[in-house]
Short mmCIF file of C-alpha atoms in Angstrom, two decimals:
data_model
loop_
_atom_site.label_atom_id
_atom_site.label_comp_id
_atom_site.label_asym_id
_atom_site.label_seq_id
_atom_site.Cartn_x
_atom_site.Cartn_y
_atom_site.Cartn_z
CA MET A 817 -0.11 -0.07 -0.06
CA SER A 818 2.72 2.59 0.67
CA ASP A 819 4.53 1.91 -2.31
CA ARG A 820 1.59 2.73 -4.35
CA LEU A 821 1.20 6.03 -2.23
CA THR A 822 4.88 7.05 -3.01
CA ARG A 823 5.01 5.78 -6.63
CA ARG A 824 5.08 8.93 -8.60
CA PRO A 825 2.03 9.57 -11.38
CA ARG A 826 2.54 8.69 -14.41
CA ARG A 827 3.06 11.79 -16.62
CA SER A 828 0.82 12.00 -19.75
CA TRP A 829 1.74 12.06 -23.30
CA SER A 830 1.44 15.64 -23.50
CA ASP A 831 3.27 16.71 -21.05
CA VAL A 832 6.16 14.37 -22.53
CA ALA A 833 5.59 15.89 -25.93
CA PHE A 834 5.39 19.49 -24.88
CA ASN A 835 8.68 19.03 -22.94
CA VAL A 836 10.76 17.13 -25.89
CA TRP A 837 9.06 20.30 -27.94
CA GLY A 838 10.93 22.62 -25.65
CA VAL A 839 14.11 21.08 -25.86
CA LEU A 840 14.07 20.93 -29.51
CA VAL A 841 13.64 24.47 -29.70
CA MET A 842 16.01 25.36 -27.25
CA LEU A 843 18.65 23.24 -29.35
CA PHE A 844 17.57 25.16 -32.77
CA LEU A 845 17.93 28.44 -31.07
CA PHE A 846 21.52 27.90 -29.62
CA ALA A 847 22.85 25.56 -32.21
CA PRO A 848 23.97 28.50 -34.23
CA ILE A 849 26.13 29.73 -30.92
CA LEU A 850 27.45 26.24 -30.65
CA VAL A 851 28.28 26.27 -34.42
CA ILE A 852 30.39 29.69 -33.94
CA ILE A 853 32.23 28.49 -30.75
CA VAL A 854 33.30 25.18 -32.83
CA SER A 855 34.41 26.85 -35.91
CA SER A 856 36.50 29.28 -33.91
CA PHE A 857 39.17 26.18 -33.60
CA ASN A 858 38.90 26.05 -37.37
CA VAL A 859 42.42 26.42 -39.10
CA GLY A 860 41.48 27.30 -42.53
CA ARG A 861 41.03 30.13 -45.00
CA LEU A 862 37.15 30.35 -44.34
CA LEU A 863 34.70 30.25 -41.67
CA VAL A 864 32.53 27.47 -43.58
CA SER A 865 35.27 25.47 -44.74
CA TRP A 866 36.77 22.98 -42.02
CA ASP A 867 40.26 22.39 -42.06
CA HIS A 868 41.68 21.04 -38.85
CA PHE A 869 41.47 21.82 -35.46
CA GLY A 870 43.94 24.42 -33.89
CA PHE A 871 43.98 28.03 -31.88
CA ASP A 872 45.37 29.83 -34.62
CA SER A 873 42.20 31.60 -35.29
CA PHE A 874 42.49 32.98 -31.61
CA LEU A 875 46.11 34.06 -31.88
CA ALA A 876 45.08 36.39 -34.65
CA LEU A 877 43.80 38.69 -32.48
CA LEU A 878 47.22 39.68 -31.57
CA ALA A 879 48.85 39.10 -34.88
CA LYS A 880 46.68 41.13 -37.19
CA PRO A 881 46.49 44.70 -36.13
CA ALA A 882 43.12 45.43 -38.00
CA ILE A 883 41.26 42.94 -35.75
CA ARG A 884 42.95 44.07 -32.93
CA ASP A 885 42.18 47.73 -33.07
CA ALA A 886 38.74 46.81 -33.84
CA VAL A 887 38.18 44.94 -30.65
CA TRP A 888 40.30 47.46 -28.61
CA ILE A 889 37.88 50.42 -30.15
CA SER A 890 34.58 48.10 -29.25
CA VAL A 891 36.16 47.48 -25.65
CA GLN A 892 37.06 51.15 -25.17
CA THR A 893 33.84 52.29 -26.59
CA GLY A 894 31.83 49.95 -24.49
CA PHE A 895 33.48 51.23 -21.20
CA ILE A 896 33.37 55.01 -21.48
CA ALA A 897 29.35 54.59 -22.84
CA ALA A 898 28.92 52.27 -19.67
CA LEU A 899 30.23 54.82 -17.54
CA VAL A 900 28.37 57.56 -19.37
CA ALA A 901 25.55 55.58 -18.98
CA THR A 902 25.98 54.38 -14.95
CA VAL A 903 26.04 58.18 -14.08
CA LEU A 904 23.40 59.35 -15.84
CA GLY A 905 21.07 56.32 -15.45
CA THR A 906 21.74 56.23 -11.56
CA LEU A 907 20.95 60.11 -11.31
CA ALA A 908 17.41 59.41 -13.23
CA GLY A 909 16.67 56.27 -11.39
CA ILE A 910 17.01 57.67 -7.74
CA ALA A 911 15.28 60.78 -8.82
CA MET A 912 12.26 58.78 -10.09
CA ALA A 913 11.99 56.81 -6.92
CA ARG A 914 12.88 59.40 -4.25
CA ASN A 915 10.88 62.21 -6.04
CA PRO A 916 7.69 60.64 -6.91
CA GLY A 917 5.20 62.47 -9.01
CA LYS A 918 3.34 62.95 -12.42
CA TRP A 919 6.71 63.90 -13.79
CA VAL A 920 7.91 60.29 -12.95
CA TRP A 921 5.21 58.38 -15.55
CA TRP A 922 6.08 61.16 -18.33
CA PHE A 923 9.84 60.38 -17.99
CA LEU A 924 9.45 56.86 -17.75
CA GLY A 925 7.39 57.38 -21.28
CA LEU A 926 10.33 58.78 -22.55
CA LEU A 927 12.75 56.15 -21.57
CA LEU A 928 10.30 53.67 -22.83
CA LEU A 929 10.47 55.63 -26.32
CA VAL A 930 13.96 55.56 -26.33
CA SER A 931 13.91 51.56 -25.39
CA VAL A 932 11.40 50.52 -28.00
CA THR A 933 12.60 52.78 -30.82
CA PRO A 934 14.32 50.82 -33.66
CA GLU A 935 18.12 51.19 -33.79
CA ILE A 936 17.93 52.19 -37.20
CA VAL A 937 15.62 55.07 -36.72
CA ASP A 938 18.09 56.56 -33.64
CA ALA A 939 21.03 55.69 -36.02
CA VAL A 940 19.67 57.60 -39.33
CA ALA A 941 18.60 60.75 -36.70
CA LEU A 942 22.19 60.69 -34.75
CA LEU A 943 24.32 60.90 -38.41
CA PRO A 944 23.05 64.36 -39.42
CA TRP A 945 23.10 65.51 -35.99
CA MET A 946 26.54 64.69 -35.58
CA VAL A 947 27.41 65.83 -38.84
CA PHE A 948 25.62 69.02 -37.78
CA LEU A 949 27.28 69.84 -34.61
CA GLY A 950 30.94 68.67 -35.71
CA GLN A 951 31.10 70.42 -39.35
CA ASP A 952 28.11 73.22 -39.39
CA LEU A 953 28.62 74.29 -35.81
CA GLY A 954 32.14 73.72 -35.83
CA MET A 955 32.39 71.53 -32.84
CA SER A 956 35.14 69.37 -33.41
CA LEU A 957 34.61 67.16 -30.45
CA PHE A 958 31.56 65.62 -32.46
CA ASN A 959 33.92 64.60 -35.43
CA ASP A 960 35.76 62.18 -33.12
CA GLY A 961 35.03 58.62 -33.56
CA ILE A 962 34.79 57.54 -30.28
CA VAL A 963 32.83 60.03 -29.11
CA ARG A 964 30.34 59.37 -31.93
CA LEU A 965 29.98 55.83 -30.67
CA VAL A 966 29.78 56.49 -26.83
CA ILE A 967 26.93 58.74 -27.56
CA GLY A 968 25.00 56.37 -29.66
CA HIS A 969 25.86 53.38 -27.49
CA SER A 970 24.71 55.61 -24.36
CA LEU A 971 20.96 56.08 -25.41
CA PHE A 972 19.65 52.72 -24.91
CA SER A 973 22.01 52.21 -22.13
CA VAL A 974 20.75 54.92 -19.74
CA ALA A 975 17.26 53.86 -19.92
CA VAL A 976 18.22 50.45 -19.08
CA VAL A 977 20.29 51.66 -15.91
CA SER A 978 17.56 54.25 -14.93
CA TYR A 979 15.17 50.94 -14.96
CA LEU A 980 17.27 48.95 -12.84
CA VAL A 981 18.08 51.65 -10.47
CA ARG A 982 14.66 52.64 -9.76
CA ALA A 983 13.37 49.29 -9.36
CA ARG A 984 15.98 48.51 -6.82
CA LEU A 985 15.18 51.79 -4.86
CA VAL A 986 11.62 51.52 -5.24
CA GLY A 987 11.44 48.50 -3.21
CA GLN A 988 13.63 50.27 -0.32
CA GLU A 989 12.27 52.37 2.15
CA ALA A 990 13.73 56.04 2.45
CA ASN A 991 13.71 55.56 6.42
CA LEU A 992 17.75 55.51 6.60
CA GLU A 993 18.08 58.39 4.50
CA GLU A 994 15.34 60.26 6.58
CA ALA A 995 17.18 59.31 9.65
CA SER A 996 20.67 60.92 8.31
CA ALA A 997 18.88 63.96 7.44
CA ASP A 998 17.73 64.25 11.21
CA LEU A 999 21.05 63.65 12.36
CA TYR A 1000 21.80 66.92 10.41
CA ALA A 1001 23.94 65.09 7.32
CA THR A 1002 24.33 67.48 4.25
CA PRO A 1003 22.29 65.83 1.09
CA VAL A 1004 25.86 65.00 -0.31
CA ARG A 1005 26.87 63.04 2.47
CA THR A 1006 23.37 61.63 2.76
CA PHE A 1007 23.65 60.52 -1.05
CA ARG A 1008 27.31 59.41 -0.30
CA LYS A 1009 26.71 57.01 2.52
CA VAL A 1010 23.33 55.93 2.11
CA THR A 1011 21.41 56.19 -1.07
CA LEU A 1012 24.40 55.15 -3.19
CA PRO A 1013 25.34 51.92 -1.37
CA LEU A 1014 21.68 51.15 -1.15
CA ALA A 1015 21.16 51.42 -5.20
CA MET A 1016 24.83 50.07 -5.58
CA PRO A 1017 23.82 46.78 -6.67
CA ALA A 1018 21.66 48.02 -9.35
CA VAL A 1019 24.22 50.74 -10.13
CA LEU A 1020 26.89 47.73 -10.87
CA ALA A 1021 24.40 45.85 -12.79
CA GLY A 1022 23.51 48.38 -15.10
CA PHE A 1023 27.23 49.42 -15.62
CA LEU A 1024 27.86 45.65 -16.74
CA LEU A 1025 24.83 45.36 -18.99
CA SER A 1026 25.56 48.83 -20.77
CA PHE A 1027 29.02 47.37 -21.24
CA THR A 1028 27.63 43.89 -22.89
CA LEU A 1029 24.94 45.95 -25.02
CA SER A 1030 27.62 48.13 -26.52
CA LEU A 1031 29.61 45.48 -27.58
CA ASP A 1032 27.26 44.12 -30.06
CA ASN A 1033 25.67 47.59 -30.94
CA THR A 1034 25.96 47.18 -34.79
CA VAL A 1035 23.38 49.27 -36.74
CA ILE A 1036 24.12 52.74 -34.74
CA ALA A 1037 28.14 51.90 -34.75
CA ALA A 1038 28.04 51.38 -38.72
CA PHE A 1039 26.13 54.92 -39.05
CA VAL A 1040 28.23 57.34 -36.90
CA SER A 1041 31.82 55.59 -36.93
CA VAL A 1042 34.18 57.58 -38.82
CA SER A 1043 37.57 56.30 -40.40
CA GLY A 1044 40.02 55.23 -38.02
CA SER A 1045 37.48 54.26 -35.41
CA THR A 1046 36.08 51.16 -36.99
CA PRO A 1047 34.21 48.79 -33.82
CA TRP A 1048 34.30 45.10 -34.07
CA PRO A 1049 30.66 44.76 -35.28
CA VAL A 1050 31.20 47.28 -38.48
CA TYR A 1051 34.52 45.29 -38.99
CA VAL A 1052 32.46 42.02 -39.14
CA LEU A 1053 30.35 43.66 -41.34
CA SER A 1054 33.05 44.72 -43.90
CA ALA A 1055 34.63 41.23 -43.67
CA LEU A 1056 31.12 39.52 -45.30
CA ARG A 1057 32.26 40.67 -48.79
CA SER A 1058 35.59 38.74 -48.77
CA GLY A 1059 33.99 35.53 -46.97
CA LEU A 1060 34.16 34.90 -42.77
CA ARG A 1061 37.36 33.83 -41.86
CA PRO A 1062 37.56 31.67 -38.67
CA GLU A 1063 39.47 34.78 -36.49
CA ILE A 1064 36.08 36.49 -36.57
CA ALA A 1065 34.43 33.31 -34.75
CA ALA A 1066 37.11 33.17 -32.40
CA VAL A 1067 36.91 36.72 -31.11
CA SER A 1068 33.22 36.21 -31.36
CA THR A 1069 33.71 33.38 -28.88
CA ILE A 1070 35.65 35.39 -26.84
CA MET A 1071 33.22 38.40 -26.69
CA LEU A 1072 30.56 35.45 -25.73
CA VAL A 1073 32.62 34.57 -22.76
CA LEU A 1074 32.92 37.92 -21.68
CA THR A 1075 29.17 38.66 -21.93
CA LEU A 1076 28.56 35.67 -20.04
CA ILE A 1077 30.76 36.40 -17.11
CA ALA A 1078 29.32 40.03 -17.03
CA LEU A 1079 26.04 38.54 -16.68
CA GLY A 1080 26.98 36.29 -13.97
CA LEU A 1081 28.50 38.75 -12.18
CA VAL A 1082 25.47 41.07 -12.59
CA ALA A 1083 23.63 38.07 -10.84
CA TYR A 1084 26.40 37.47 -8.26
CA VAL A 1085 25.88 40.96 -7.16
CA LEU A 1086 22.64 41.22 -6.53
CA ARG A 1087 22.62 37.84 -4.70
CA ARG A 1088 25.11 38.93 -2.81
CA ALA A 1089 22.98 42.15 -1.86
CA GLY A 1090 20.29 39.61 -0.44
CA ASP A 1091 18.06 39.79 -3.63
CA SER A 1092 16.05 36.42 -4.28
CA ALA A 1093 15.76 34.77 -7.64
CA ALA A 1094 12.62 36.93 -8.11
CA ASP A 1095 14.21 40.02 -7.05
CA ILE A 1096 17.01 39.32 -9.50
CA ALA A 1097 14.42 38.86 -12.48
CA ARG A 1098 12.52 41.88 -11.42
CA THR A 1099 15.67 44.10 -11.33
CA MET A 1100 17.23 43.13 -14.37
CA GLY A 1101 13.61 43.33 -16.22
CA GLY A 1102 13.28 47.05 -14.63
CA GLY A 1103 10.02 45.94 -13.06
#
């Protein structure tokens, strides 16, 4: 009798079919990534033509100046854009969380517009704007390729950081900040000692996400980049004309690993802050 009670109920054929279908869909979606990883170890002339296994493709990152420069520009741009987006997004998120009002919903609508606007629209709008500022008004700063890329990559990232910081602070009471003010702490000291530490997990998460988002920003980079500041995504697009080589897969694999590490650090930082899995998902979604 006890064996019958402890025996698991048989799963219906529909549950089994849905599970199998889900596994097949996931394999179909992630198969291209696996292909790129395997192809990065190809020692051959073209990506689609397998020759033999080796690590020569990874060494091309150091051996070929064009690849090295493109990767360095992407990393440099991503880091600066992440810093800019983190500072602006953090201030905006704190303002929305600690100064609620009708203006918050208007501002959230503006951030939502930035988030959902297709990148091609942003790119088409940025190009003549940069040309107008740099050439027509004589602001040489906007003729610099790194500056253009940073501005373009920061647009979406500022909205992401704002969502994350606001979501973090909305769930935190303002009692500590009020107590700090009651103890005659200046607003700057309260911000530095109380508000910023409370928001720091979301700030770090926003910085890492902004960095990864900048690495694969292709459309805007293709429009606003200038000669001498070609980032990695634009380099890959130009390489399509002559055929993709294995070193492109190798660098893509390295960037994939960096992205996974960044996402892992985001989850680790939020977990160390005491957030549960549901809180982490909510913060990552900006809700």
